[in-house]
Amino acid sequence: MEVKIFDSTADLALYAARIFQNVIKENSAPVLGLATGASPVETYKELIKMYNNGEISFKDVTTFNLDEYCDLPKDDKNSYYTFMMENLFNYVDIDKNNVNIPDGNAADTDKYGEEYDKKIMNAGGIDIQLLGIGVNGHIGFNEPSESFSEGTHKVKLTDSTLKANSRYFTDSEMPHYALTMGIGSIMNAKKIVLIATGEAKAQAVYSAVKGEVSPNCPASILQTHNDAIFLLDSAAASML
Ligand code: PGA
């Protein structure tokens, strides 16, 4: 696993966007694994800028998002569907038919999860996966647990995640369940870029990079991936 530390989050976002730009340019039908949350927002802004400058096109891009809340209408202001539209897809030339975000309202989540993973496989697999990291070391919504998960599945969110994300749910209750790509689905990506900024992430980053590979810190599995890079600001890297 490679680690790169940046003095400025603007430089970090530009660096991340350049990695995505290269993958988009090198592949005739690029498949991107995308993330939500605060961590990727600046990177998406850089990608939108690149699109506006004519440096990249999303015309032939297919995307798969990591996760989505359960029991939240798709167009709720806090759904990850809405997040992706407002932070990237509405501003680039992607064919919305090629956008895949887990359906947190699927009736049979087991069956839906299998189909989501099959769809990723049928698209040729994920060329590059963007990740954030939770303060508890989660990636996607794969919370610390006894074992590493495999495919896309339903999870109960931990108190740590509920606390971290409840700030967005100012006028409604935050869902307690989510659908998430599994650790297996994430590890199948050919390339992985994880972004972490701020001191609150320092302990999780330390455990992921220097700790033992353990499902107690799901991100630690990335130590075993052959093309994973952590892009950190100095606060997130402060314990390394
Ligand atoms: P954040 O979330 O980017 O909003 O900090 C990251 C995560 O929980 O995976």
CSV table of C-alpha atoms and ligand atoms in Angstrom, one decimal:
chain,number,residue,atom,x,y,z
A,1,MET,CA,0.0,0.0,0.0
A,2,GLU,CA,1.3,3.4,-0.9
A,3,VAL,CA,0.8,6.5,1.3
A,4,LYS,CA,1.1,10.1,0.0
A,5,ILE,CA,0.8,13.1,2.4
A,6,PHE,CA,-0.2,16.5,1.2
A,7,ASP,CA,0.2,20.0,2.8
A,8,SER,CA,-3.0,21.2,1.2
A,9,THR,CA,-6.3,19.4,0.7
A,10,ALA,CA,-6.6,21.2,-2.7
A,11,ASP,CA,-3.4,19.5,-3.9
A,12,LEU,CA,-4.7,16.2,-2.6
A,13,ALA,CA,-8.0,16.5,-4.5
A,14,LEU,CA,-6.2,17.5,-7.7
A,15,TYR,CA,-3.9,14.5,-7.4
A,16,ALA,CA,-6.8,12.2,-6.8
A,17,ALA,CA,-8.7,13.6,-9.8
A,18,ARG,CA,-5.6,13.2,-12.0
A,19,ILE,CA,-5.4,9.5,-11.1
A,20,PHE,CA,-9.1,9.2,-12.2
A,21,GLN,CA,-8.4,11.2,-15.3
A,22,ASN,CA,-5.7,8.8,-16.3
A,23,VAL,CA,-7.9,5.7,-15.8
A,24,ILE,CA,-10.7,7.4,-17.8
A,25,LYS,CA,-8.3,8.2,-20.6
A,26,GLU,CA,-6.6,4.8,-20.7
A,27,ASN,CA,-9.8,2.7,-20.9
A,28,SER,CA,-12.4,2.7,-23.7
A,29,ALA,CA,-15.2,1.8,-21.3
A,30,PRO,CA,-13.9,2.9,-17.8
A,31,VAL,CA,-15.7,1.5,-14.7
A,32,LEU,CA,-15.4,3.8,-11.7
A,33,GLY,CA,-16.3,2.8,-8.1
A,34,LEU,CA,-17.4,6.0,-6.3
A,35,ALA,CA,-17.9,7.1,-2.8
A,36,THR,CA,-20.0,9.7,-0.9
A,37,GLY,CA,-19.3,11.7,2.2
A,38,ALA,CA,-17.1,14.8,2.7
A,39,SER,CA,-13.8,13.1,1.6
A,40,PRO,CA,-14.5,12.9,-2.2
A,41,VAL,CA,-16.3,16.3,-2.7
A,42,GLU,CA,-13.2,18.3,-3.7
A,43,THR,CA,-12.1,15.5,-6.0
A,44,TYR,CA,-15.4,15.6,-7.7
A,45,LYS,CA,-15.1,19.3,-8.1
A,46,GLU,CA,-11.7,18.8,-9.8
A,47,LEU,CA,-13.2,16.2,-12.2
A,48,ILE,CA,-16.1,18.6,-13.1
A,49,LYS,CA,-13.5,21.3,-13.8
A,50,MET,CA,-11.6,18.8,-16.1
A,51,TYR,CA,-14.8,18.0,-17.9
A,52,ASN,CA,-15.6,21.7,-18.3
A,53,ASN,CA,-12.1,22.3,-19.7
A,54,GLY,CA,-12.6,19.5,-22.2
A,55,GLU,CA,-9.9,17.4,-20.6
A,56,ILE,CA,-12.2,14.4,-19.9
A,57,SER,CA,-15.5,13.0,-20.9
A,58,PHE,CA,-17.8,10.6,-18.9
A,59,LYS,CA,-19.6,9.6,-22.1
A,60,ASP,CA,-18.3,6.0,-22.0
A,61,VAL,CA,-18.0,5.8,-18.2
A,62,THR,CA,-19.9,3.4,-16.0
A,63,THR,CA,-20.1,4.0,-12.3
A,64,PHE,CA,-20.9,1.8,-9.2
A,65,ASN,CA,-21.4,3.5,-5.9
A,66,LEU,CA,-20.3,1.9,-2.7
A,67,ASP,CA,-23.4,2.2,-0.6
A,68,GLU,CA,-26.8,3.7,0.1
A,69,TYR,CA,-29.0,4.1,3.2
A,70,CYS,CA,-31.9,1.7,3.6
A,71,ASP,CA,-35.4,3.0,4.1
A,72,LEU,CA,-34.8,6.4,2.7
A,73,PRO,CA,-36.5,7.6,-0.5
A,74,LYS,CA,-34.1,7.7,-3.4
A,75,ASP,CA,-34.6,11.5,-3.8
A,76,ASP,CA,-34.3,12.3,-0.1
A,77,LYS,CA,-31.9,15.2,0.4
A,78,ASN,CA,-29.6,12.8,2.4
A,79,SER,CA,-29.7,9.9,0.0
A,80,TYR,CA,-26.4,9.0,-1.7
A,81,TYR,CA,-28.3,9.1,-5.0
A,82,THR,CA,-29.0,12.8,-4.4
A,83,PHE,CA,-25.4,13.3,-3.2
A,84,MET,CA,-24.0,11.8,-6.4
A,85,MET,CA,-26.3,13.8,-8.6
A,86,GLU,CA,-25.6,17.1,-6.8
A,87,ASN,CA,-21.8,16.6,-6.5
A,88,LEU,CA,-20.9,15.0,-9.8
A,89,PHE,CA,-23.4,13.5,-12.2
A,90,ASN,CA,-25.5,16.6,-12.9
A,91,TYR,CA,-22.4,18.4,-14.1
A,92,VAL,CA,-20.8,15.9,-16.4
A,93,ASP,CA,-21.8,14.1,-19.6
A,94,ILE,CA,-22.4,10.7,-18.0
A,95,ASP,CA,-25.2,8.6,-19.4
A,96,LYS,CA,-27.4,8.2,-16.3
A,97,ASN,CA,-28.2,4.7,-17.5
A,98,ASN,CA,-24.6,3.8,-16.7
A,99,VAL,CA,-24.9,5.1,-13.1
A,100,ASN,CA,-25.4,2.4,-10.5
A,101,ILE,CA,-26.1,3.2,-6.9
A,102,PRO,CA,-27.4,0.5,-4.5
A,103,ASP,CA,-31.1,0.6,-4.0
A,104,GLY,CA,-31.5,0.9,-0.3
A,105,ASN,CA,-35.2,0.1,-0.7
A,106,ALA,CA,-34.8,-3.2,-2.5
A,107,ALA,CA,-37.3,-5.7,-1.1
A,108,ASP,CA,-34.9,-8.7,-1.1
A,109,THR,CA,-31.5,-7.3,-0.1
A,110,ASP,CA,-29.7,-10.6,-0.4
A,111,LYS,CA,-30.8,-11.1,-3.9
A,112,TYR,CA,-30.3,-7.5,-4.8
A,113,GLY,CA,-26.7,-7.6,-3.4
A,114,GLU,CA,-25.9,-10.6,-5.6
A,115,GLU,CA,-27.3,-8.9,-8.6
A,116,TYR,CA,-25.3,-5.7,-7.9
A,117,ASP,CA,-22.0,-7.7,-7.7
A,118,LYS,CA,-22.9,-9.6,-10.9
A,119,LYS,CA,-23.6,-6.3,-12.6
A,120,ILE,CA,-20.1,-5.1,-11.6
A,121,MET,CA,-18.6,-8.3,-12.9
A,122,ASN,CA,-20.5,-8.0,-16.2
A,123,ALA,CA,-19.3,-4.5,-16.7
A,124,GLY,CA,-15.7,-5.9,-16.6
A,125,GLY,CA,-15.0,-5.2,-12.9
A,126,ILE,CA,-14.1,-1.8,-11.3
A,127,ASP,CA,-11.0,-0.2,-12.8
A,128,ILE,CA,-10.6,2.3,-10.0
A,129,GLN,CA,-12.4,2.5,-6.6
A,130,LEU,CA,-12.5,5.7,-4.6
A,131,LEU,CA,-12.9,5.4,-0.8
A,132,GLY,CA,-13.2,7.4,2.3
A,133,ILE,CA,-12.5,5.9,5.7
A,134,GLY,CA,-14.7,6.1,8.8
A,135,VAL,CA,-13.4,7.1,12.2
A,136,ASN,CA,-13.9,3.5,13.1
A,137,GLY,CA,-11.9,2.3,10.1
A,138,HIS,CA,-14.9,1.3,8.0
A,139,ILE,CA,-14.8,1.4,4.2
A,140,GLY,CA,-18.1,1.7,2.4
A,141,PHE,CA,-20.4,0.8,5.3
A,142,ASN,CA,-18.3,-2.3,6.2
A,143,GLU,CA,-18.2,-1.7,9.9
A,144,PRO,CA,-15.6,-3.3,12.3
A,145,SER,CA,-16.7,-6.9,12.8
A,146,GLU,CA,-15.5,-10.5,13.3
A,147,SER,CA,-14.8,-11.2,9.7
A,148,PHE,CA,-14.3,-9.5,6.4
A,149,SER,CA,-17.5,-9.4,4.3
A,150,GLU,CA,-17.6,-10.6,0.7
A,151,GLY,CA,-20.3,-9.2,-1.6
A,152,THR,CA,-22.8,-6.4,-1.4
A,153,HIS,CA,-25.0,-6.8,1.6
A,154,LYS,CA,-27.2,-5.1,4.2
A,155,VAL,CA,-25.5,-3.8,7.4
A,156,LYS,CA,-26.6,-2.3,10.7
A,157,LEU,CA,-24.7,0.9,11.2
A,158,THR,CA,-22.6,1.2,14.4
A,159,ASP,CA,-23.0,4.0,17.0
A,160,SER,CA,-19.8,5.5,15.7
A,161,THR,CA,-21.2,5.8,12.2
A,162,LEU,CA,-24.5,7.1,13.4
A,163,LYS,CA,-22.8,9.7,15.4
A,164,ALA,CA,-20.5,10.7,12.6
A,165,ASN,CA,-23.2,11.0,9.9
A,166,SER,CA,-26.2,12.2,12.0
A,167,ARG,CA,-25.0,15.8,11.5
A,168,TYR,CA,-26.6,15.6,8.0
A,169,PHE,CA,-30.0,14.5,9.3
A,170,THR,CA,-31.1,17.8,10.8
A,171,ASP,CA,-34.8,17.3,10.3
A,172,SER,CA,-35.3,13.6,10.1
A,173,GLU,CA,-34.0,10.5,11.8
A,174,MET,CA,-30.9,8.9,10.3
A,175,PRO,CA,-31.5,5.4,8.9
A,176,HIS,CA,-29.9,2.6,11.0
A,177,TYR,CA,-29.3,0.3,8.1
A,178,ALA,CA,-27.5,0.5,4.8
A,179,LEU,CA,-26.6,-1.5,1.7
A,180,THR,CA,-22.9,-1.6,1.0
A,181,MET,CA,-20.5,-3.2,-1.3
A,182,GLY,CA,-18.6,-5.9,0.6
A,183,ILE,CA,-14.9,-6.0,1.4
A,184,GLY,CA,-14.6,-8.7,-1.3
A,185,SER,CA,-16.3,-6.4,-3.9
A,186,ILE,CA,-14.0,-3.5,-3.0
A,187,MET,CA,-10.9,-5.6,-3.0
A,188,ASN,CA,-11.7,-6.8,-6.6
A,189,ALA,CA,-11.2,-3.3,-7.9
A,190,LYS,CA,-8.0,-3.1,-10.0
A,191,LYS,CA,-6.9,0.1,-8.3
A,192,ILE,CA,-8.0,1.8,-5.1
A,193,VAL,CA,-7.6,5.4,-3.9
A,194,LEU,CA,-8.5,6.2,-0.3
A,195,ILE,CA,-8.8,9.8,0.8
A,196,ALA,CA,-8.6,10.8,4.4
A,197,THR,CA,-8.3,14.4,5.8
A,198,GLY,CA,-8.5,15.8,9.3
A,199,GLU,CA,-7.3,14.8,12.7
A,200,ALA,CA,-10.5,12.8,13.5
A,201,LYS,CA,-9.3,10.2,11.0
A,202,ALA,CA,-5.7,9.9,12.3
A,203,GLN,CA,-6.3,6.8,14.5
A,204,ALA,CA,-8.2,5.0,11.8
A,205,VAL,CA,-5.5,5.8,9.3
A,206,TYR,CA,-2.8,4.6,11.7
A,207,SER,CA,-4.7,1.3,12.3
A,208,ALA,CA,-5.3,0.8,8.6
A,209,VAL,CA,-1.7,1.5,7.5
A,210,LYS,CA,0.4,0.3,10.5
A,211,GLY,CA,-2.0,-2.0,12.4
A,212,GLU,CA,-2.5,-5.7,11.8
A,213,VAL,CA,-4.8,-6.7,9.0
A,214,SER,CA,-8.0,-7.3,10.9
A,215,PRO,CA,-11.8,-7.0,10.4
A,216,ASN,CA,-11.6,-4.8,13.5
A,217,CYS,CA,-10.3,-2.1,11.2
A,218,PRO,CA,-11.8,-3.0,7.8
A,219,ALA,CA,-9.6,-0.6,5.9
A,220,SER,CA,-6.5,-2.6,7.1
A,221,ILE,CA,-7.3,-5.2,4.4
A,222,LEU,CA,-6.0,-2.6,1.8
A,223,GLN,CA,-2.5,-3.5,3.0
A,224,THR,CA,-3.0,-6.7,1.0
A,225,HIS,CA,-4.2,-5.0,-2.2
A,226,ASN,CA,-1.5,-4.7,-4.9
A,227,ASP,CA,-2.5,-1.2,-6.2
A,228,ALA,CA,-3.9,0.8,-3.3
A,229,ILE,CA,-2.9,4.3,-2.4
A,230,PHE,CA,-3.8,6.4,0.7
A,231,LEU,CA,-4.0,10.2,0.0
A,232,LEU,CA,-3.8,12.0,3.3
A,233,ASP,CA,-3.5,15.5,4.6
A,234,SER,CA,-0.9,16.0,7.4
A,235,ALA,CA,-3.6,15.9,10.2
A,236,ALA,CA,-4.9,12.5,9.0
A,237,ALA,CA,-1.3,11.3,8.8
A,238,SER,CA,-0.3,12.7,12.1
A,239,MET,CA,0.0,9.3,13.9
A,240,LEU,CA,2.0,7.6,11.2
B,1,PGA,P1,-16.5,11.3,5.3
B,1,PGA,O1,-16.9,9.8,5.5
B,1,PGA,O2,-15.8,11.3,4.0
B,1,PGA,O3,-17.8,12.0,5.4
B,1,PGA,O4,-15.6,11.6,6.4
B,1,PGA,C1,-16.0,8.8,5.2
B,1,PGA,C2,-16.6,7.4,5.6
B,1,PGA,O5,-17.4,7.4,6.6
B,1,PGA,O6,-16.3,6.4,4.9
